[in-house]
Amino acid sequence: MTDDKDVLRDVWFGRIPTCFTLYQDEITEREAEPYYLLLPRVSYLTLVTDKVKKHFQKVMRQEDISEIWFEYEGTPLKWHYPIGLLFDLLASSSALPWNITVHFKSFPEKDLLHCPSKDAVEAHFMSCVKEADALKHKSQVINEMQKKDHKQLWMGLQNVVSTWSSQEIETTQRVKQDRFDQFWAINRKLMEYPAEENGFRYIPFRIYQTTTERPFIQKLFRPVAADGQLHTLGDLLREVCPSALAPEDNPTPKRQGLDVQACAQKV
Amino acid sequence: MDSSDGYMCKMHFQIKNETVVSRAGTSAHEQTCLPMEEALELPLDDFEVTESTATNEVIKYEYHVLYSCSYQVPVLYFRASFLDGRPLALKDIWEGVHECYKTRLLQGPWDTISQQEHPILGQPFFVLHPCKTNEFMTPVLKNSRKINRNVNYITSWLSLVGPVVGLHLPLSYAGAASQDE
């Protein structure tokens, strides 16, 4: 795993410069200025936008405020998708900063899950971790962990906050390293497998495309072929999403913004 | 498109008829249920609903059974809405669940209903959490083997989890299952 550490760090510390603007039909008592933030790729919108909410609510009356939701170019943003995923899927070809519109009315019930509290984000995050472990280890590793280990995993992620500048990131570099280590101290157990196995039972993956009806592709996929050869990302794509590799289109799969060719030697 | 993808869908329409009856100063609510119609993605126009008075509210319940390959068990997804599209919140659906099931639900083992994205439709649905399914289905399967009787997994599973969220199976389902085998 050590040779992959750079990739893990790049993903964990990845940021997206974002500009939040209040929807024009929201009722305000005075003009609402846009709000700029560097959003962490690995976190979730409703977890890292407290500052955004406070900023806009300062110019609104309480009675005009209900559940906050975000939209990009008319598409409601699913808070339960990681921020980096939303950006790569919807806005990666547009110029930075990422322009997100903030709403406090007319929650789109048909499109978005409600997010009543931070507990909802934690429950969602943990259920993803559990489902991944069901695939990797038949849930053995996650179930053997104590409640405090689950909490540590969550706290590591929850402490990845939005910042205003890269400078702010640099000055808190030592603190940020702690969060990364705090998270990986537990997560590494979920990434291990017995030496004789040569890999997980199945690889947890989801492939998102804007061109399809269904939200994502998720299938059972073993890390090792019948002949003992290790599968690569290319093998996975050929098996479950061959259209992504059509030579005419030549799209490049992205994993949290990083072009995948460089890191697809071994899944 | 992969032929193994798909889901079973059942839609159930219920008229909530609010009748106020004076009985020693209290009011009583009567629920009139339309017979269940089995629909595999039946469009709404094909279904006739009689609308009598302004106080009647028709609620459309949708139940989908999907298969989770991660947990290798079936999963029940459901949602409810008024005919104009207004969705019901979980607490409104909860009110339609019979008291005896409420106690059972609160005891578990299926102790979580949460809102999640439908993996095929991408829309919000309520889901009965699948991770405990094996726990309560294993005794059912073991017992049927002991008494040497074939059991339809889906029918048994649905008869256990369905009523908890307002989905009632007619007895004919049990009869049909044993006839097939």
Short mmCIF file of C-alpha atoms in Angstrom, two decimals:
data_model
loop_
_atom_site.label_atom_id
_atom_site.label_comp_id
_atom_site.label_asym_id
_atom_site.label_seq_id
_atom_site.Cartn_x
_atom_site.Cartn_y
_atom_site.Cartn_z
CA MET A 1 0.00 0.00 0.00
CA THR A 2 2.96 2.39 0.57
CA ASP A 3 3.43 3.13 -3.12
CA ASP A 4 -0.17 4.24 -3.29
CA LYS A 5 0.22 6.65 -0.37
CA ASP A 6 0.73 9.65 -2.65
CA VAL A 7 -2.53 8.93 -4.41
CA LEU A 8 -4.34 8.52 -1.10
CA ARG A 9 -2.98 11.86 0.11
CA ASP A 10 -3.84 13.63 -3.14
CA VAL A 11 -7.41 12.39 -2.91
CA TRP A 12 -7.76 13.18 0.79
CA PHE A 13 -6.35 16.71 0.52
CA GLY A 14 -8.08 17.52 -2.76
CA ARG A 15 -10.02 20.81 -2.84
CA ILE A 16 -12.45 22.50 -5.19
CA PRO A 17 -12.72 26.30 -5.28
CA THR A 18 -16.42 27.05 -5.15
CA CYS A 19 -18.56 30.18 -5.40
CA PHE A 20 -21.97 30.00 -3.69
CA THR A 21 -24.67 32.37 -4.91
CA LEU A 22 -28.14 32.73 -3.44
CA TYR A 23 -30.97 31.84 -5.82
CA GLN A 24 -32.43 35.04 -7.26
CA ASP A 25 -36.03 34.28 -6.18
CA GLU A 26 -35.16 33.86 -2.51
CA ILE A 27 -36.58 36.67 -0.37
CA THR A 28 -33.86 38.78 1.24
CA GLU A 29 -33.84 41.89 3.39
CA ARG A 30 -30.74 43.18 1.63
CA GLU A 31 -28.39 42.09 -1.13
CA ALA A 32 -26.69 38.74 -0.62
CA GLU A 33 -23.01 38.65 -1.58
CA PRO A 34 -21.62 35.46 -3.10
CA TYR A 35 -19.58 33.29 -0.75
CA TYR A 36 -16.31 31.58 -1.68
CA LEU A 37 -15.03 28.37 -0.19
CA LEU A 38 -12.49 25.61 -0.88
CA LEU A 39 -14.54 22.44 -0.57
CA PRO A 40 -12.92 19.13 0.38
CA ARG A 41 -13.38 16.51 -2.32
CA VAL A 42 -13.86 13.63 0.08
CA SER A 43 -16.62 15.19 2.17
CA TYR A 44 -20.32 15.93 1.68
CA LEU A 45 -22.06 19.24 0.92
CA THR A 46 -24.32 19.38 3.96
CA LEU A 47 -21.37 18.61 6.22
CA VAL A 48 -19.08 21.44 5.11
CA THR A 49 -21.40 24.34 4.30
CA ASP A 50 -22.38 25.68 7.73
CA LYS A 51 -20.53 28.93 6.90
CA VAL A 52 -22.50 29.22 3.65
CA LYS A 53 -25.82 28.73 5.43
CA LYS A 54 -24.97 31.29 8.12
CA HIS A 55 -23.78 33.80 5.53
CA PHE A 56 -27.05 33.81 3.56
CA GLN A 57 -29.38 33.44 6.52
CA LYS A 58 -27.95 36.72 7.87
CA VAL A 59 -29.85 38.58 5.11
CA MET A 60 -33.05 36.54 5.31
CA ARG A 61 -35.99 36.37 7.67
CA GLN A 62 -36.54 33.17 9.62
CA GLU A 63 -39.95 32.55 8.00
CA ASP A 64 -38.40 32.51 4.50
CA ILE A 65 -35.92 29.80 5.44
CA SER A 66 -36.55 26.08 5.19
CA GLU A 67 -34.26 23.19 4.33
CA ILE A 68 -31.15 24.26 2.40
CA TRP A 69 -30.37 22.63 -0.92
CA PHE A 70 -27.83 23.21 -3.67
CA GLU A 71 -28.09 23.28 -7.43
CA TYR A 72 -25.68 23.50 -10.35
CA GLU A 73 -27.02 24.73 -13.71
CA GLY A 74 -30.52 23.53 -12.88
CA THR A 75 -29.48 20.15 -11.48
CA PRO A 76 -30.20 19.62 -7.77
CA LEU A 77 -27.00 18.40 -6.12
CA LYS A 78 -27.23 15.11 -4.25
CA TRP A 79 -25.62 15.81 -0.89
CA HIS A 80 -25.05 12.11 -0.32
CA TYR A 81 -22.55 11.99 -3.21
CA PRO A 82 -18.98 13.03 -2.31
CA ILE A 83 -18.27 16.63 -3.36
CA GLY A 84 -15.44 15.59 -5.66
CA LEU A 85 -17.75 13.14 -7.43
CA LEU A 86 -20.40 15.83 -8.01
CA PHE A 87 -17.80 18.19 -9.45
CA ASP A 88 -16.15 15.59 -11.72
CA LEU A 89 -19.53 14.43 -12.97
CA LEU A 90 -21.15 17.81 -13.61
CA ALA A 91 -18.62 20.62 -13.79
CA SER A 92 -15.11 19.38 -14.50
CA SER A 93 -15.04 20.85 -17.99
CA SER A 94 -16.18 24.30 -16.83
CA ALA A 95 -13.90 27.08 -15.66
CA LEU A 96 -13.21 27.43 -11.95
CA PRO A 97 -14.59 28.42 -9.52
CA TRP A 98 -17.45 25.95 -9.42
CA ASN A 99 -20.64 28.05 -9.33
CA ILE A 100 -23.27 26.58 -7.03
CA THR A 101 -26.69 28.12 -6.39
CA VAL A 102 -28.11 28.00 -2.87
CA HIS A 103 -31.85 27.50 -2.19
CA PHE A 104 -33.90 27.73 1.00
CA LYS A 105 -37.33 27.05 -0.53
CA SER A 106 -39.15 24.48 -2.71
CA PHE A 107 -37.08 21.48 -1.70
CA PRO A 108 -37.09 19.08 -4.71
CA GLU A 109 -38.67 16.05 -2.98
CA LYS A 110 -38.50 13.86 -6.08
CA ASP A 111 -34.76 14.35 -6.58
CA LEU A 112 -33.05 14.84 -3.25
CA LEU A 113 -32.86 12.97 0.03
CA HIS A 114 -33.60 15.06 3.10
CA CYS A 115 -30.69 15.84 5.37
CA PRO A 116 -32.22 16.65 8.75
CA SER A 117 -28.90 16.73 10.63
CA LYS A 118 -25.21 15.82 10.59
CA ASP A 119 -26.29 12.45 11.99
CA ALA A 120 -27.92 11.71 8.64
CA VAL A 121 -24.58 12.27 6.90
CA GLU A 122 -22.82 10.04 9.41
CA ALA A 123 -25.45 7.30 8.96
CA HIS A 124 -25.06 7.48 5.19
CA PHE A 125 -21.25 7.46 5.33
CA MET A 126 -21.18 4.50 7.71
CA SER A 127 -23.66 2.54 5.63
CA CYS A 128 -21.39 3.01 2.59
CA VAL A 129 -18.40 1.79 4.59
CA LYS A 130 -20.42 -1.21 5.80
CA GLU A 131 -21.65 -2.12 2.35
CA ALA A 132 -18.09 -1.91 1.01
CA ASP A 133 -16.92 -4.26 3.78
CA ALA A 134 -19.77 -6.66 3.01
CA LEU A 135 -18.19 -6.96 -0.44
CA LYS A 136 -14.56 -7.04 0.71
CA HIS A 137 -14.72 -9.19 3.83
CA LYS A 138 -18.32 -10.45 4.18
CA SER A 139 -18.65 -7.68 6.83
CA GLN A 140 -16.23 -9.48 9.16
CA VAL A 141 -13.78 -6.60 9.62
CA ILE A 142 -16.38 -3.85 10.16
CA ASN A 143 -18.42 -6.00 12.54
CA GLU A 144 -15.37 -6.92 14.62
CA MET A 145 -14.55 -3.24 15.14
CA GLN A 146 -15.66 -1.46 18.25
CA LYS A 147 -18.07 1.43 18.20
CA LYS A 148 -15.19 3.81 18.98
CA ASP A 149 -13.36 2.70 15.82
CA HIS A 150 -16.43 3.52 13.73
CA LYS A 151 -16.54 6.90 15.46
CA GLN A 152 -12.86 7.53 14.74
CA LEU A 153 -13.45 6.84 11.05
CA TRP A 154 -16.29 9.32 11.02
CA MET A 155 -14.43 11.95 13.08
CA GLY A 156 -11.47 11.77 10.71
CA LEU A 157 -13.78 12.67 7.84
CA GLN A 158 -15.86 15.17 9.76
CA ASN A 159 -12.75 17.14 10.68
CA VAL A 160 -11.90 17.73 7.03
CA VAL A 161 -13.30 21.23 6.85
CA SER A 162 -13.84 23.81 4.15
CA THR A 163 -11.27 26.58 4.14
CA TRP A 164 -11.02 30.00 2.62
CA SER A 165 -7.53 29.81 1.20
CA SER A 166 -4.68 27.50 0.35
CA GLN A 167 -2.66 29.44 2.91
CA GLU A 168 -5.07 28.35 5.58
CA ILE A 169 -4.46 24.77 4.49
CA GLU A 170 -0.69 25.17 4.67
CA THR A 171 -0.62 26.75 8.10
CA THR A 172 -2.70 23.94 9.49
CA GLN A 173 -0.74 21.27 7.66
CA ARG A 174 0.31 19.44 10.80
CA VAL A 175 -3.26 19.34 12.05
CA LYS A 176 -4.48 18.12 8.69
CA GLN A 177 -1.94 15.31 8.67
CA ASP A 178 -3.43 14.19 11.97
CA ARG A 179 -6.89 13.89 10.39
CA PHE A 180 -5.48 11.82 7.55
CA ASP A 181 -3.64 9.56 10.01
CA GLN A 182 -6.67 9.39 12.32
CA PHE A 183 -8.83 8.17 9.45
CA TRP A 184 -6.28 5.75 8.00
CA ALA A 185 -5.40 4.21 11.37
CA ILE A 186 -8.83 2.55 11.18
CA ASN A 187 -9.36 2.45 7.43
CA ARG A 188 -6.18 0.46 6.81
CA LYS A 189 -7.79 -2.50 8.61
CA LEU A 190 -10.63 -2.30 6.10
CA MET A 191 -8.09 -2.31 3.26
CA GLU A 192 -6.21 -5.44 4.32
CA TYR A 193 -6.73 -8.99 3.12
CA PRO A 194 -5.12 -12.31 4.05
CA ALA A 195 -1.84 -12.91 2.19
CA GLU A 196 -3.01 -16.16 0.65
CA GLU A 197 -6.11 -14.50 -0.79
CA ASN A 198 -4.34 -12.04 -3.08
CA GLY A 199 -7.22 -9.57 -2.78
CA PHE A 200 -10.66 -8.78 -1.43
CA ARG A 201 -13.63 -11.07 -1.99
CA TYR A 202 -15.18 -8.51 -4.34
CA ILE A 203 -14.04 -5.00 -5.18
CA PRO A 204 -16.42 -2.27 -4.01
CA PHE A 205 -16.89 0.16 -6.86
CA ARG A 206 -19.50 2.40 -8.44
CA ILE A 207 -19.25 3.95 -11.89
CA TYR A 208 -21.11 7.22 -12.45
CA GLN A 209 -21.93 8.62 -15.85
CA THR A 210 -24.09 11.57 -16.84
CA THR A 211 -25.18 9.84 -20.03
CA THR A 212 -27.22 7.08 -18.40
CA GLU A 213 -30.66 6.89 -16.76
CA ARG A 214 -29.58 4.85 -13.78
CA PRO A 215 -27.57 6.66 -11.15
CA PHE A 216 -24.57 4.29 -11.15
CA ILE A 217 -23.25 0.90 -12.18
CA GLN A 218 -22.46 -1.46 -9.32
CA LYS A 219 -21.77 -5.14 -9.82
CA LEU A 220 -19.91 -8.02 -8.21
CA PHE A 221 -16.33 -8.07 -9.48
CA ARG A 222 -13.45 -10.19 -8.24
CA PRO A 223 -9.92 -8.76 -8.01
CA VAL A 224 -8.37 -11.92 -9.42
CA ALA A 225 -9.26 -13.69 -12.67
CA ALA A 226 -9.87 -17.43 -12.93
CA ASP A 227 -6.29 -17.94 -14.18
CA GLY A 228 -4.85 -16.11 -11.17
CA GLN A 229 -4.02 -12.87 -12.99
CA LEU A 230 -4.78 -9.69 -11.11
CA HIS A 231 -7.55 -7.63 -12.69
CA THR A 232 -6.82 -4.05 -13.71
CA LEU A 233 -9.19 -1.12 -13.91
CA GLY A 234 -9.26 -1.65 -17.65
CA ASP A 235 -10.54 -5.19 -17.12
CA LEU A 236 -13.26 -3.87 -14.83
CA LEU A 237 -14.40 -1.25 -17.34
CA ARG A 238 -14.38 -3.74 -20.20
CA GLU A 239 -16.56 -6.05 -18.14
CA VAL A 240 -19.14 -3.69 -16.68
CA CYS A 241 -19.00 -0.53 -18.74
CA PRO A 242 -17.55 -1.26 -22.20
CA SER A 243 -19.05 1.90 -23.68
CA ALA A 244 -16.68 3.94 -21.52
CA LEU A 245 -13.79 2.51 -23.49
CA ALA A 246 -15.18 3.04 -26.99
CA PRO A 247 -12.21 4.33 -29.01
CA GLU A 248 -14.27 7.00 -30.81
CA ASP A 249 -15.22 8.73 -27.58
CA ASN A 250 -11.94 8.19 -25.73
CA PRO A 251 -13.19 9.34 -22.36
CA THR A 252 -10.81 9.11 -19.45
CA PRO A 253 -12.19 7.64 -16.28
CA LYS A 254 -11.58 9.87 -13.30
CA ARG A 255 -11.14 8.84 -9.72
CA GLN A 256 -11.63 11.99 -7.62
CA GLY A 257 -10.23 14.13 -10.37
CA LEU A 258 -7.07 12.12 -10.98
CA ASP A 259 -6.64 10.62 -14.41
CA VAL A 260 -6.79 6.95 -13.86
CA GLN A 261 -4.22 5.60 -16.32
CA ALA A 262 -1.37 6.51 -14.03
CA CYS A 263 -2.73 4.58 -11.07
CA ALA A 264 -4.46 1.64 -12.73
CA GLN A 265 -1.64 -0.86 -12.66
CA LYS A 266 -3.26 -2.92 -9.96
CA VAL A 267 -6.75 -2.49 -8.60
CA MET B 1 -28.99 -3.39 -20.74
CA ASP B 2 -28.21 -6.18 -18.31
CA SER B 3 -31.20 -8.51 -18.07
CA SER B 4 -30.40 -9.31 -14.45
CA ASP B 5 -31.22 -5.72 -13.50
CA GLY B 6 -34.75 -4.93 -12.56
CA TYR B 7 -37.19 -4.92 -9.73
CA MET B 8 -40.61 -6.15 -8.73
CA CYS B 9 -43.09 -3.37 -8.32
CA LYS B 10 -46.44 -3.27 -6.58
CA MET B 11 -48.69 -0.25 -6.43
CA HIS B 12 -51.44 0.04 -3.92
CA PHE B 13 -54.04 2.77 -3.79
CA GLN B 14 -55.81 3.69 -0.64
CA ILE B 15 -58.52 6.21 -0.03
CA LYS B 16 -58.27 7.82 3.31
CA ASN B 17 -61.87 8.67 4.08
CA GLU B 18 -62.09 11.00 6.98
CA THR B 19 -65.52 10.61 8.55
CA VAL B 20 -66.29 12.43 11.73
CA VAL B 21 -68.63 10.41 13.90
CA SER B 22 -69.96 11.75 17.16
CA ARG B 23 -69.66 9.08 19.78
CA ALA B 24 -69.61 10.31 23.34
CA GLY B 25 -67.83 13.40 22.18
CA THR B 26 -65.03 11.66 20.32
CA SER B 27 -64.46 11.45 16.59
CA ALA B 28 -63.57 8.28 14.78
CA HIS B 29 -61.69 7.85 11.51
CA GLU B 30 -62.67 5.13 9.11
CA GLN B 31 -60.28 3.90 6.51
CA THR B 32 -61.71 2.47 3.33
CA CYS B 33 -59.24 0.51 1.31
CA LEU B 34 -59.57 -0.19 -2.37
CA PRO B 35 -58.75 -3.76 -3.32
CA MET B 36 -55.08 -4.27 -4.08
CA GLU B 37 -54.16 -4.09 -7.71
CA GLU B 38 -51.05 -5.83 -8.83
CA ALA B 39 -49.26 -3.64 -11.31
CA LEU B 40 -45.94 -4.15 -12.96
CA GLU B 41 -45.17 -0.51 -13.64
CA LEU B 42 -48.80 0.15 -14.59
CA PRO B 43 -49.25 3.76 -15.71
CA LEU B 44 -51.53 5.80 -13.49
CA ASP B 45 -54.11 6.50 -16.23
CA ASP B 46 -55.02 2.82 -16.48
CA PHE B 47 -56.19 2.78 -12.91
CA GLU B 48 -59.68 4.02 -12.13
CA VAL B 49 -60.10 5.83 -8.90
CA THR B 50 -63.44 7.10 -7.75
CA GLU B 51 -63.26 10.46 -6.13
CA SER B 52 -66.37 11.10 -4.10
CA THR B 53 -65.94 14.05 -1.80
CA ALA B 54 -63.40 16.80 -1.40
CA THR B 55 -62.19 15.36 1.88
CA ASN B 56 -61.09 12.10 0.26
CA GLU B 57 -57.38 11.82 -0.27
CA VAL B 58 -56.04 9.08 -2.44
CA ILE B 59 -52.60 7.89 -1.54
CA LYS B 60 -50.48 5.90 -3.93
CA TYR B 61 -48.14 3.42 -2.27
CA GLU B 62 -45.32 1.97 -4.27
CA TYR B 63 -43.33 -1.05 -3.18
CA HIS B 64 -40.27 -2.26 -5.06
CA VAL B 65 -38.30 -5.38 -4.33
CA LEU B 66 -34.70 -5.20 -5.44
CA TYR B 67 -31.84 -7.56 -4.95
CA SER B 68 -28.74 -6.37 -3.13
CA CYS B 69 -25.71 -8.14 -4.52
CA SER B 70 -23.60 -6.67 -1.73
CA TYR B 71 -25.67 -8.36 1.00
CA GLN B 72 -27.11 -11.06 -1.27
CA VAL B 73 -30.63 -10.58 0.02
CA PRO B 74 -33.80 -8.93 -1.28
CA VAL B 75 -34.43 -5.35 -0.17
CA LEU B 76 -37.76 -3.58 0.16
CA TYR B 77 -37.96 -0.03 -1.17
CA PHE B 78 -41.16 1.97 -0.76
CA ARG B 79 -42.66 5.40 -1.06
CA ALA B 80 -46.07 7.02 -0.88
CA SER B 81 -47.52 10.14 -2.41
CA PHE B 82 -50.81 11.91 -3.00
CA LEU B 83 -52.08 11.85 -6.57
CA ASP B 84 -50.83 15.39 -7.16
CA GLY B 85 -47.32 14.15 -6.49
CA ARG B 86 -46.87 15.47 -2.95
CA PRO B 87 -44.81 12.84 -1.15
CA LEU B 88 -45.63 11.46 2.27
CA ALA B 89 -42.99 11.77 4.94
CA LEU B 90 -41.94 8.70 6.83
CA LYS B 91 -43.99 9.75 9.84
CA ASP B 92 -47.15 9.90 7.69
CA ILE B 93 -46.52 6.39 6.37
CA TRP B 94 -45.77 5.27 9.91
CA GLU B 95 -49.23 6.41 10.95
CA GLY B 96 -50.73 3.90 8.49
CA VAL B 97 -48.89 0.96 10.03
CA HIS B 98 -50.91 -1.22 12.41
CA GLU B 99 -50.08 -0.87 16.12
CA CYS B 100 -48.91 -4.46 16.58
CA TYR B 101 -46.34 -4.04 13.83
CA LYS B 102 -45.12 -0.78 15.30
CA THR B 103 -44.07 -2.59 18.45
CA ARG B 104 -42.36 -5.29 16.41
CA LEU B 105 -40.56 -2.77 14.22
CA LEU B 106 -39.25 -0.87 17.19
CA GLN B 107 -37.91 -4.13 18.64
CA GLY B 108 -36.05 -5.06 15.50
CA PRO B 109 -34.26 -7.03 13.99
CA TRP B 110 -35.18 -4.82 11.10
CA ASP B 111 -34.64 -1.75 13.19
CA THR B 112 -33.84 0.80 10.52
CA ILE B 113 -35.93 2.45 7.88
CA SER B 114 -34.07 5.21 6.18
CA GLN B 115 -34.43 7.35 3.10
CA GLN B 116 -32.10 6.29 0.31
CA GLU B 117 -31.58 6.70 -3.39
CA HIS B 118 -33.25 3.97 -5.47
CA PRO B 119 -30.32 2.30 -7.26
CA ILE B 120 -32.15 2.05 -10.58
CA LEU B 121 -34.48 5.07 -10.60
CA GLY B 122 -32.16 7.42 -8.70
CA GLN B 123 -35.11 8.85 -6.71
CA PRO B 124 -35.63 9.03 -2.95
CA PHE B 125 -37.33 5.97 -1.46
CA PHE B 126 -37.64 4.60 2.06
CA VAL B 127 -35.71 1.39 2.60
CA LEU B 128 -35.97 -1.39 5.12
CA HIS B 129 -32.32 -2.01 5.95
CA PRO B 130 -31.13 -5.32 4.54
CA CYS B 131 -28.22 -6.19 6.80
CA LYS B 132 -30.33 -8.15 9.28
CA THR B 133 -32.36 -10.06 6.71
CA ASN B 134 -30.26 -13.21 6.95
CA GLU B 135 -30.73 -13.15 10.72
CA PHE B 136 -34.49 -13.54 10.56
CA MET B 137 -34.74 -15.56 7.35
CA THR B 138 -32.34 -18.34 8.38
CA PRO B 139 -34.72 -19.86 10.99
CA VAL B 140 -37.54 -19.79 8.42
CA LEU B 141 -35.47 -21.70 5.87
CA LYS B 142 -34.04 -24.10 8.47
CA ASN B 143 -37.48 -24.91 9.79
CA SER B 144 -38.96 -25.56 6.36
CA ARG B 145 -36.14 -27.99 5.61
CA LYS B 146 -36.81 -29.77 8.92
CA ILE B 147 -40.46 -30.34 8.08
CA ASN B 148 -39.50 -31.09 4.49
CA ARG B 149 -41.56 -28.32 2.95
CA ASN B 150 -40.49 -26.07 0.11
CA VAL B 151 -40.65 -22.42 0.88
CA ASN B 152 -40.63 -19.55 -1.58
CA TYR B 153 -37.97 -17.23 -0.16
CA ILE B 154 -39.45 -14.03 -1.58
CA THR B 155 -43.00 -14.81 -0.44
CA SER B 156 -41.88 -15.66 3.08
CA TRP B 157 -39.56 -12.68 3.30
CA LEU B 158 -42.23 -10.31 1.97
CA SER B 159 -44.86 -11.67 4.37
CA LEU B 160 -42.48 -10.88 7.25
CA VAL B 161 -41.30 -7.42 6.25
CA GLY B 162 -44.24 -6.18 4.20
CA PRO B 163 -46.87 -5.66 6.92
CA VAL B 164 -44.33 -3.65 8.89
CA VAL B 165 -44.56 -0.96 6.22
CA GLY B 166 -48.19 -1.35 5.25
CA LEU B 167 -47.81 -3.97 2.53
CA HIS B 168 -50.19 -6.85 3.14
CA LEU B 169 -50.01 -10.06 1.20
CA PRO B 170 -53.23 -11.94 0.44
CA LEU B 171 -53.25 -15.58 1.57
CA SER B 172 -53.45 -16.62 -2.09
CA TYR B 173 -49.73 -15.84 -2.34
CA ALA B 174 -48.93 -18.71 0.01
CA GLY B 175 -51.19 -21.05 -1.95
CA ALA B 176 -49.62 -20.06 -5.26
CA ALA B 177 -46.10 -20.60 -3.91
CA SER B 178 -46.75 -24.18 -2.85
CA GLN B 179 -48.61 -24.97 -6.09
CA ASP B 180 -45.51 -24.03 -8.13
CA GLU B 181 -43.49 -26.63 -6.25
#
